[in-house]
Short mmCIF file of C-alpha atoms and ligand atoms in Angstrom, two decimals:
data_model
loop_
_atom_site.label_atom_id
_atom_site.label_comp_id
_atom_site.label_asym_id
_atom_site.label_seq_id
_atom_site.Cartn_x
_atom_site.Cartn_y
_atom_site.Cartn_z
CA MET A 53 68.55 92.98 72.00
CA ASP A 54 66.91 93.80 75.34
CA PRO A 55 64.21 96.39 74.51
CA ARG A 56 64.96 98.26 77.72
CA ALA A 57 68.61 98.68 76.68
CA THR A 58 67.45 99.71 73.21
CA GLN A 59 65.29 102.45 74.72
CA ILE A 60 68.15 103.68 76.91
CA LEU A 61 70.49 103.88 73.92
CA GLN A 62 67.88 105.67 71.80
CA ARG A 63 67.45 108.20 74.61
CA ILE A 64 71.23 108.60 74.87
CA GLU A 65 71.28 109.58 71.18
CA GLU A 66 68.37 112.01 71.62
CA LEU A 67 69.98 113.62 74.65
CA ALA A 68 73.34 113.86 72.91
CA ARG A 69 71.78 116.18 70.33
CA LEU A 70 71.24 118.81 73.05
CA SER A 71 74.53 120.71 72.87
CA GLU A 72 75.67 124.32 73.08
CA THR A 73 78.25 123.72 70.34
CA PRO A 74 77.21 122.65 66.84
CA GLY A 75 78.94 119.50 65.64
CA GLN A 76 80.00 118.31 69.08
CA LEU A 77 78.47 117.49 72.47
CA THR A 78 79.16 120.20 75.01
CA ARG A 79 76.54 120.86 77.74
CA THR A 80 77.78 122.98 80.60
CA TYR A 81 76.14 124.34 83.71
CA GLY A 82 73.18 126.65 83.18
CA SER A 83 73.32 126.63 79.38
CA PRO A 84 70.12 126.59 77.29
CA ALA A 85 71.15 123.05 76.24
CA MET A 86 71.10 122.03 79.90
CA GLY A 87 67.63 123.55 80.20
CA ARG A 88 66.46 121.51 77.22
CA ALA A 89 68.08 118.39 78.67
CA ASN A 90 66.18 118.91 81.94
CA GLN A 91 62.96 119.22 79.93
CA LEU A 92 63.56 116.11 77.85
CA VAL A 93 64.67 113.93 80.76
CA GLY A 94 61.78 115.40 82.76
CA GLN A 95 59.41 113.86 80.21
CA TRP A 96 61.08 110.48 80.66
CA LEU A 97 60.82 110.80 84.44
CA ARG A 98 57.11 111.47 84.09
CA ALA A 99 56.69 108.49 81.75
CA ALA A 100 58.31 106.37 84.47
CA GLY A 101 55.65 107.50 86.91
CA LEU A 102 57.84 110.02 88.73
CA THR A 103 57.06 113.68 89.33
CA PRO A 104 59.85 115.85 87.86
CA SER A 105 61.04 119.09 89.43
CA VAL A 106 64.15 121.28 89.26
CA ASP A 107 65.77 122.40 92.51
CA ALA A 108 67.38 125.72 93.47
CA ILE A 109 70.72 124.96 91.75
CA GLY A 110 69.14 123.35 88.69
CA ASN A 111 69.33 119.62 89.52
CA LEU A 112 66.52 117.67 87.84
CA ILE A 113 64.76 115.33 90.26
CA GLY A 114 62.05 112.74 89.67
CA ARG A 115 60.26 111.83 92.90
CA ALA A 116 57.58 109.32 93.76
CA PRO A 117 54.20 111.00 93.07
CA VAL A 118 52.72 110.23 96.45
CA LYS A 119 55.24 111.18 99.11
CA THR A 120 54.42 109.85 102.53
CA ALA A 121 56.45 111.71 105.10
CA LYS A 122 57.97 108.75 106.93
CA ARG A 123 59.08 106.76 103.85
CA LYS A 124 62.73 107.13 103.01
CA THR A 125 64.10 107.32 99.48
CA LEU A 126 66.71 105.37 97.54
CA LEU A 127 68.18 107.93 95.16
CA LEU A 128 69.47 106.79 91.76
CA GLY A 129 71.19 108.97 89.21
CA SER A 130 74.25 110.75 87.88
CA HIS A 131 74.97 114.05 86.09
CA LEU A 132 73.51 115.60 82.92
CA ASP A 133 76.27 118.09 82.19
CA THR A 134 79.24 117.15 80.00
CA VAL A 135 82.82 118.16 79.29
CA ARG A 136 83.63 119.92 76.02
CA ASN A 137 83.39 117.71 72.90
CA ALA A 138 82.21 114.97 75.20
CA GLY A 139 81.12 111.39 74.82
CA LYS A 140 77.42 110.62 75.09
CA PHE A 141 77.51 108.29 78.09
CA ASP A 142 79.52 110.01 80.86
CA GLY A 143 76.70 111.07 83.18
CA PRO A 144 73.52 110.56 81.12
CA LEU A 145 73.86 106.75 81.11
CA GLY A 146 73.55 106.72 84.90
CA VAL A 147 70.47 108.95 84.84
CA LEU A 148 68.76 106.86 82.15
CA LEU A 149 69.64 103.60 83.89
CA GLY A 150 68.11 105.07 87.06
CA ILE A 151 64.88 105.83 85.19
CA ALA A 152 64.84 102.36 83.61
CA CYS A 153 65.41 100.81 87.04
CA VAL A 154 62.37 102.64 88.43
CA GLU A 155 60.30 101.48 85.44
CA ALA A 156 61.47 97.87 85.88
CA CYS A 157 60.69 97.89 89.61
CA ARG A 158 57.27 99.38 88.90
CA ALA A 159 56.59 96.72 86.26
CA GLU A 160 57.35 94.03 88.86
CA GLY A 161 54.58 95.52 90.99
CA ARG A 162 56.65 94.86 94.08
CA GLN A 163 55.75 97.04 97.07
CA LEU A 164 59.04 98.57 98.19
CA PRO A 165 59.58 99.74 101.79
CA PHE A 166 61.13 102.94 100.45
CA ASP A 167 60.52 105.31 97.55
CA LEU A 168 62.71 105.42 94.46
CA ALA A 169 63.80 108.78 93.06
CA VAL A 170 66.11 109.73 90.19
CA ILE A 171 68.39 112.77 90.03
CA GLY A 172 70.20 114.39 87.11
CA PHE A 173 72.86 116.60 88.71
CA ALA A 174 73.28 120.03 87.12
CA ASP A 175 77.06 120.25 87.14
CA GLU A 176 79.50 117.47 87.95
CA GLU A 177 82.26 118.30 85.48
CA GLY A 178 82.86 121.88 86.60
CA VAL A 179 83.68 123.01 83.05
CA ARG A 180 82.10 126.47 83.24
CA PHE A 181 83.20 127.57 86.72
CA GLN A 182 86.11 125.21 87.31
CA THR A 183 84.53 123.81 90.48
CA THR A 184 83.14 120.30 90.30
CA TYR A 185 80.05 118.80 91.90
CA LEU A 186 77.99 122.02 92.11
CA GLY A 187 74.73 120.04 91.97
CA SER A 188 75.61 117.24 94.36
CA ARG A 189 77.31 119.57 96.84
CA VAL A 190 74.06 121.54 97.15
CA VAL A 191 72.12 118.30 97.69
CA ALA A 192 74.65 117.12 100.28
CA GLY A 193 74.77 120.51 102.02
CA THR A 194 78.51 120.94 101.35
CA PHE A 195 78.25 123.73 98.77
CA ALA A 196 80.54 126.66 99.60
CA PRO A 197 78.54 129.93 99.25
CA LYS A 198 81.79 131.76 98.38
CA ASP A 199 81.72 129.78 95.09
CA LEU A 200 78.76 131.95 94.05
CA THR A 201 81.31 134.71 93.36
CA ARG A 202 83.28 132.55 90.89
CA ARG A 203 83.13 133.90 87.35
CA ASP A 204 83.12 132.05 84.04
CA ALA A 205 85.20 132.98 80.99
CA ALA A 206 82.61 135.63 80.04
CA GLY A 207 82.78 137.19 83.52
CA ILE A 208 79.33 135.91 84.55
CA SER A 209 79.20 134.97 88.24
CA LEU A 210 77.85 131.65 89.41
CA ARG A 211 75.22 133.62 91.34
CA GLU A 212 74.01 135.23 88.10
CA ALA A 213 74.17 131.90 86.25
CA VAL A 214 72.06 130.14 88.90
CA ALA A 215 69.44 132.89 88.73
CA SER A 216 69.31 132.96 84.93
CA PHE A 217 69.01 129.15 84.91
CA GLY A 218 65.83 129.59 86.92
CA GLY A 219 67.44 128.63 90.22
CA ASN A 220 67.58 130.60 93.45
CA PRO A 221 71.13 131.40 94.59
CA GLY A 222 69.80 132.79 97.86
CA LYS A 223 67.90 129.63 98.68
CA LEU A 224 70.31 126.83 97.80
CA SER A 225 69.81 125.37 101.26
CA THR A 226 66.26 124.46 100.19
CA ALA A 227 67.78 121.94 97.76
CA ARG A 228 69.55 120.06 100.55
CA TRP A 229 68.33 116.52 101.24
CA PRO A 230 68.31 115.58 104.95
CA ALA A 231 70.35 112.42 105.54
CA THR A 232 67.35 111.01 107.42
CA SER A 233 65.30 111.13 104.20
CA LEU A 234 67.55 108.68 102.37
CA VAL A 235 68.32 104.98 102.54
CA GLY A 236 71.19 105.50 100.10
CA TYR A 237 72.44 106.64 96.70
CA LEU A 238 73.34 104.35 93.78
CA GLU A 239 75.17 105.70 90.73
CA ALA A 240 75.75 103.73 87.55
CA HIS A 241 78.52 105.16 85.36
CA ILE A 242 80.81 104.08 82.54
CA GLU A 243 84.15 102.91 83.92
CA GLN A 244 86.13 105.42 81.84
CA GLY A 245 89.01 102.96 82.06
CA PRO A 246 90.20 99.62 80.61
CA VAL A 247 89.78 97.16 83.51
CA LEU A 248 86.34 95.67 82.77
CA GLU A 249 87.23 95.29 79.10
CA GLN A 250 90.49 93.50 80.03
CA LYS A 251 88.54 91.16 82.34
CA ASP A 252 85.74 90.75 79.78
CA LEU A 253 83.07 91.77 82.29
CA SER A 254 80.01 93.94 81.70
CA VAL A 255 79.99 95.61 85.11
CA GLY A 256 82.10 96.08 88.21
CA VAL A 257 81.66 97.50 91.69
CA VAL A 258 83.45 100.70 92.76
CA THR A 259 85.35 100.60 96.06
CA SER A 260 86.60 104.17 96.26
CA ILE A 261 86.68 107.42 94.29
CA SER A 262 89.94 109.25 93.86
CA GLY A 263 90.46 112.65 95.42
CA GLN A 264 91.32 115.59 93.19
CA SER A 265 93.26 118.84 93.47
CA ARG A 266 92.24 121.47 90.95
CA LEU A 267 94.32 124.65 90.70
CA LEU A 268 94.92 127.70 88.50
CA VAL A 269 98.60 128.56 87.93
CA GLU A 270 99.62 131.90 86.39
CA PHE A 271 103.10 132.87 85.24
CA ILE A 272 103.45 136.66 85.02
CA GLY A 273 106.27 137.76 82.71
CA ARG A 274 106.47 140.72 80.34
CA ALA A 275 104.81 141.13 76.98
CA GLY A 276 107.06 142.46 74.22
CA HIS A 277 107.71 142.78 70.53
CA ALA A 278 108.45 139.40 68.97
CA GLY A 279 110.69 141.02 66.37
CA THR A 280 112.77 143.45 68.39
CA THR A 281 113.18 141.90 71.84
CA PRO A 282 116.45 139.94 72.09
CA MET A 283 116.06 136.44 73.61
CA SER A 284 118.31 137.43 76.54
CA LEU A 285 115.93 140.25 77.55
CA ARG A 286 112.69 138.29 77.49
CA ALA A 287 110.36 137.25 80.31
CA ASP A 288 108.23 134.96 78.16
CA ALA A 289 105.36 133.63 80.30
CA LEU A 290 104.43 130.96 77.75
CA CYS A 291 107.96 129.50 77.90
CA ALA A 292 107.76 129.36 81.69
CA ALA A 293 104.39 127.60 81.42
CA ALA A 294 105.80 125.15 78.89
CA GLU A 295 108.67 124.28 81.24
CA PHE A 296 106.17 123.81 84.08
CA ILE A 297 103.88 121.57 82.02
CA LEU A 298 106.77 119.19 81.34
CA ALA A 299 107.63 119.29 85.05
CA VAL A 300 104.03 118.26 85.80
CA GLU A 301 104.33 115.31 83.43
CA SER A 302 107.66 114.10 84.84
CA GLN A 303 106.49 114.53 88.46
CA ALA A 304 103.40 112.39 87.79
CA ARG A 305 105.47 109.70 86.07
CA LYS A 306 107.52 109.24 89.25
CA LYS A 307 104.71 107.71 91.33
CA ALA A 308 102.44 104.74 90.59
CA GLY A 309 98.80 105.75 90.49
CA LEU A 310 99.58 109.48 90.38
CA VAL A 311 98.08 111.46 87.51
CA ALA A 312 98.52 115.16 86.81
CA THR A 313 97.11 117.10 83.89
CA VAL A 314 97.29 120.59 82.45
CA GLY A 315 94.05 120.65 80.47
CA ARG A 316 93.82 124.28 79.51
CA ILE A 317 96.26 127.15 78.94
CA GLN A 318 95.62 130.77 78.13
CA ALA A 319 98.43 133.07 76.97
CA GLU A 320 97.91 136.82 76.88
CA PRO A 321 97.82 138.96 74.84
CA GLY A 322 97.68 135.94 72.53
CA ALA A 323 99.05 137.52 69.35
CA SER A 324 101.58 135.77 67.11
CA ASN A 325 103.95 138.75 67.09
CA VAL A 326 103.81 139.47 70.84
CA ILE A 327 105.82 137.70 73.55
CA SER A 328 103.34 136.37 76.12
CA GLY A 329 103.11 138.54 79.21
CA THR A 330 100.99 136.08 81.18
CA ALA A 331 100.20 132.40 80.85
CA THR A 332 97.41 130.87 82.95
CA LEU A 333 96.94 127.13 83.11
CA THR A 334 94.69 124.64 84.89
CA LEU A 335 96.26 121.87 86.97
CA ASP A 336 94.45 118.65 87.93
CA VAL A 337 96.27 116.23 90.27
CA ARG A 338 94.83 112.92 91.51
CA HIS A 339 95.78 109.88 93.51
CA GLN A 340 93.82 107.36 95.59
CA ALA A 341 95.93 108.36 98.63
CA ASP A 342 95.30 111.97 99.72
CA ALA A 343 98.78 112.35 101.24
CA THR A 344 100.42 111.33 97.96
CA ARG A 345 98.26 113.76 96.01
CA GLU A 346 98.93 116.60 98.44
CA SER A 347 102.71 116.08 98.42
CA ALA A 348 102.68 115.99 94.61
CA VAL A 349 100.85 119.33 94.57
CA ALA A 350 103.40 120.77 97.03
CA ALA A 351 106.31 119.54 94.89
CA LEU A 352 104.74 121.09 91.80
CA GLN A 353 104.23 124.38 93.61
CA GLN A 354 107.93 124.42 94.46
CA ALA A 355 108.81 123.61 90.84
CA ALA A 356 106.61 126.47 89.63
CA HIS A 357 108.20 128.92 92.07
CA LYS A 358 111.69 127.83 90.96
CA ILE A 359 110.83 128.28 87.27
CA ALA A 360 109.37 131.72 87.95
CA ARG A 361 112.37 132.75 90.09
CA LEU A 362 114.97 131.68 87.54
CA ARG A 363 113.05 133.46 84.79
CA LYS A 364 112.60 136.59 86.94
CA MET A 365 108.81 136.32 86.86
CA GLN A 366 105.96 136.32 89.33
CA LEU A 367 103.81 133.30 90.02
CA HIS A 368 100.15 133.19 91.06
CA TRP A 369 99.32 129.74 92.51
CA GLN A 370 95.57 129.42 93.20
CA PRO A 371 93.99 126.26 94.63
CA VAL A 372 90.46 126.07 93.20
CA GLN A 373 89.08 122.90 94.75
CA GLN A 374 90.34 119.93 96.76
CA THR A 375 88.25 116.81 97.18
CA SER A 376 89.46 113.90 99.30
CA SER A 377 89.35 110.27 98.25
CA VAL A 378 86.10 108.66 99.30
CA HIS A 379 85.15 105.06 100.08
CA CYS A 380 81.78 103.74 98.98
CA SER A 381 79.55 102.26 101.70
CA PRO A 382 80.85 98.72 102.46
CA PRO A 383 77.39 97.26 103.25
CA LEU A 384 75.80 98.71 100.10
CA THR A 385 78.84 97.73 98.04
CA ARG A 386 78.59 94.14 99.33
CA LEU A 387 74.92 94.10 98.37
CA LEU A 388 75.79 95.43 94.90
CA ALA A 389 78.53 92.81 94.47
CA HIS A 390 76.03 90.13 95.45
CA ALA A 391 73.63 91.43 92.79
CA VAL A 392 76.44 91.47 90.22
CA ARG A 393 77.21 87.80 90.92
CA HIS A 394 73.65 86.92 89.87
CA HIS A 395 74.44 88.29 86.41
CA GLU A 396 78.18 88.00 85.89
CA PRO A 397 80.64 85.09 86.25
CA ARG A 398 82.29 87.09 89.02
CA SER A 399 82.13 90.47 90.66
CA VAL A 400 85.25 92.62 90.50
CA ALA A 401 85.82 95.63 92.74
CA LEU A 402 87.81 98.55 91.41
CA PRO A 403 88.73 102.10 92.46
CA SER A 404 87.66 105.06 90.36
CA GLY A 405 90.35 107.44 89.09
CA ALA A 406 87.57 109.67 87.82
CA GLY A 407 85.55 111.87 90.13
CA HIS A 408 81.81 111.31 90.48
CA ASP A 409 78.85 112.87 92.28
CA ALA A 410 78.90 109.67 94.35
CA ALA A 411 82.04 111.06 96.02
CA VAL A 412 79.97 113.92 97.40
CA MET A 413 76.84 111.88 98.10
CA ALA A 414 78.91 109.45 100.18
CA GLY A 415 79.20 112.23 102.73
CA LEU A 416 75.42 112.43 103.00
CA THR A 417 74.18 108.85 102.71
CA PRO A 418 75.43 105.28 102.17
CA THR A 419 76.59 105.26 98.55
CA ALA A 420 77.38 102.59 95.99
CA MET A 421 78.61 102.83 92.41
CA LEU A 422 78.28 100.40 89.53
CA PHE A 423 80.75 100.67 86.63
CA ILE A 424 79.79 99.66 83.11
CA ARG A 425 82.39 98.54 80.58
CA CYS A 426 83.14 101.13 77.92
CA LYS A 427 84.98 100.57 74.64
CA ASN A 428 88.77 100.84 75.01
CA GLY A 429 88.15 102.64 78.29
CA VAL A 430 87.74 105.85 76.29
CA SER A 431 85.87 108.76 77.88
CA HIS A 432 85.72 112.56 77.73
CA HIS A 433 85.85 111.95 73.98
CA PRO A 434 83.23 111.51 71.21
CA ASP A 435 84.40 107.88 70.75
CA GLU A 436 82.90 106.94 74.15
CA SER A 437 80.66 103.89 73.66
CA VAL A 438 79.05 100.94 75.46
CA LYS A 439 77.56 97.60 74.39
CA PRO A 440 73.78 97.22 74.60
CA GLY A 441 74.27 93.86 76.35
CA ASP A 442 76.30 95.56 79.09
CA VAL A 443 73.57 98.15 79.59
CA ALA A 444 71.06 95.31 80.01
CA VAL A 445 73.29 93.58 82.59
CA ALA A 446 73.72 96.86 84.49
CA LEU A 447 69.95 97.35 84.61
CA ASP A 448 69.34 93.81 85.84
CA VAL A 449 71.98 94.29 88.54
CA MET A 450 70.40 97.58 89.67
CA VAL A 451 66.93 96.00 89.90
CA ASP A 452 68.44 93.08 91.83
CA PHE A 453 70.17 95.54 94.16
CA VAL A 454 66.86 97.32 94.86
CA ARG A 455 65.16 93.99 95.60
CA GLN A 456 67.88 92.97 98.05
CA LEU A 457 67.94 96.37 99.73
CA ALA A 458 64.16 96.22 100.05
CA ARG A 459 64.42 92.88 101.84
CA GLN A 460 66.81 94.46 104.31
CA HIS A 461 64.34 97.27 105.01
CA GLU A 462 61.22 95.17 105.31
O1 HGY B 52 87.02 114.82 86.02
C1 HGY B 52 86.44 113.78 86.38
O2 HGY B 52 87.03 112.88 86.90
C2 HGY B 52 84.97 113.62 86.14
O3 HGY B 52 84.76 113.22 84.84
N1 HGY B 52 84.30 114.83 86.44
MN1 MN B 53 80.91 111.50 84.98
MN1 MN B 54 83.37 113.21 83.28
#
């Protein structure tokens, strides 16, 4: 087995032990586990000859030790945060492949016309504050300061969380990278889907990244005694939510490529002998075409209003975050496909249904994404896994990509 892939997989295991929840991998923004992950990966950045630092939002960055002002940087990386009860590879694999790519380029002794840097974004999943891409939006200069007022389930504001994570909520602009400082961004990531496995390929090139609508939907009924309230007199918020969730599923089934998910629901007061007075749920709607996604959200808003009206309830419909579909840089993507063809029988191009920091970075600098086959396409689940041979192919492709890009900049 390729020793470089072996080291990456050993590091994946070590990193996966840094969790805020015993017995599962959960590492959310600003948690002590994220702090320990930054420390551990910081050691690996240093071993690769990079100088680690943490920026004002908590992104971990490994830069070339000697920074000459005029040299631009090719940024490699992905995110270090995870979903709840996550797999080990979603995010960390891209950071570790970035580090291994820097080590491999250094070992070649080739003088590159640009610096290489590696970033581990602090929050791509948005689990704690329900807004995705906190880290990459600060880097790209698209962070919305109003998001600092968002509160987590414990009522802690993002502003407080940034400060207690050692960041500086008042100085997030200092973490912005000027577009002129970059030649591009390359993210390697597990596919989180079945295509590469079906085609029996180790890697594939990403063409576009699907847009997302994330919302909070609250049905406001009336709490009551489960034993004495006749069915005809109830305003059961949880029943309204249940009806809406099935409407979400049937709406998404109507359109090819449309996906809609209610991932979390909270019923209050949440006692077995009390009719739910309120039910709050998260809604995640995606499609490669923004217009299709937006009309699906509008149709679901109408459905929610109708359910609330017929059940004599109120509805609180709160958009949390909208991100448009994004195309990767065609020139960089062609270069990446060319590198893939040196290591694979053919290079396939595929869209990403999952969101990635690359979607944000594409607004700052030319961006390319490399997908790596993952077993049964499973992700956001402890069964997430990759083959060592595919990790080795991905690394070779990334090094090839750097070589080709260097030739273009010489
Ligand atoms: O939700 C997503 O698509 C990504 O995993 N954050
Ligand atoms: Mn990811
Ligand atoms: Mn993810």
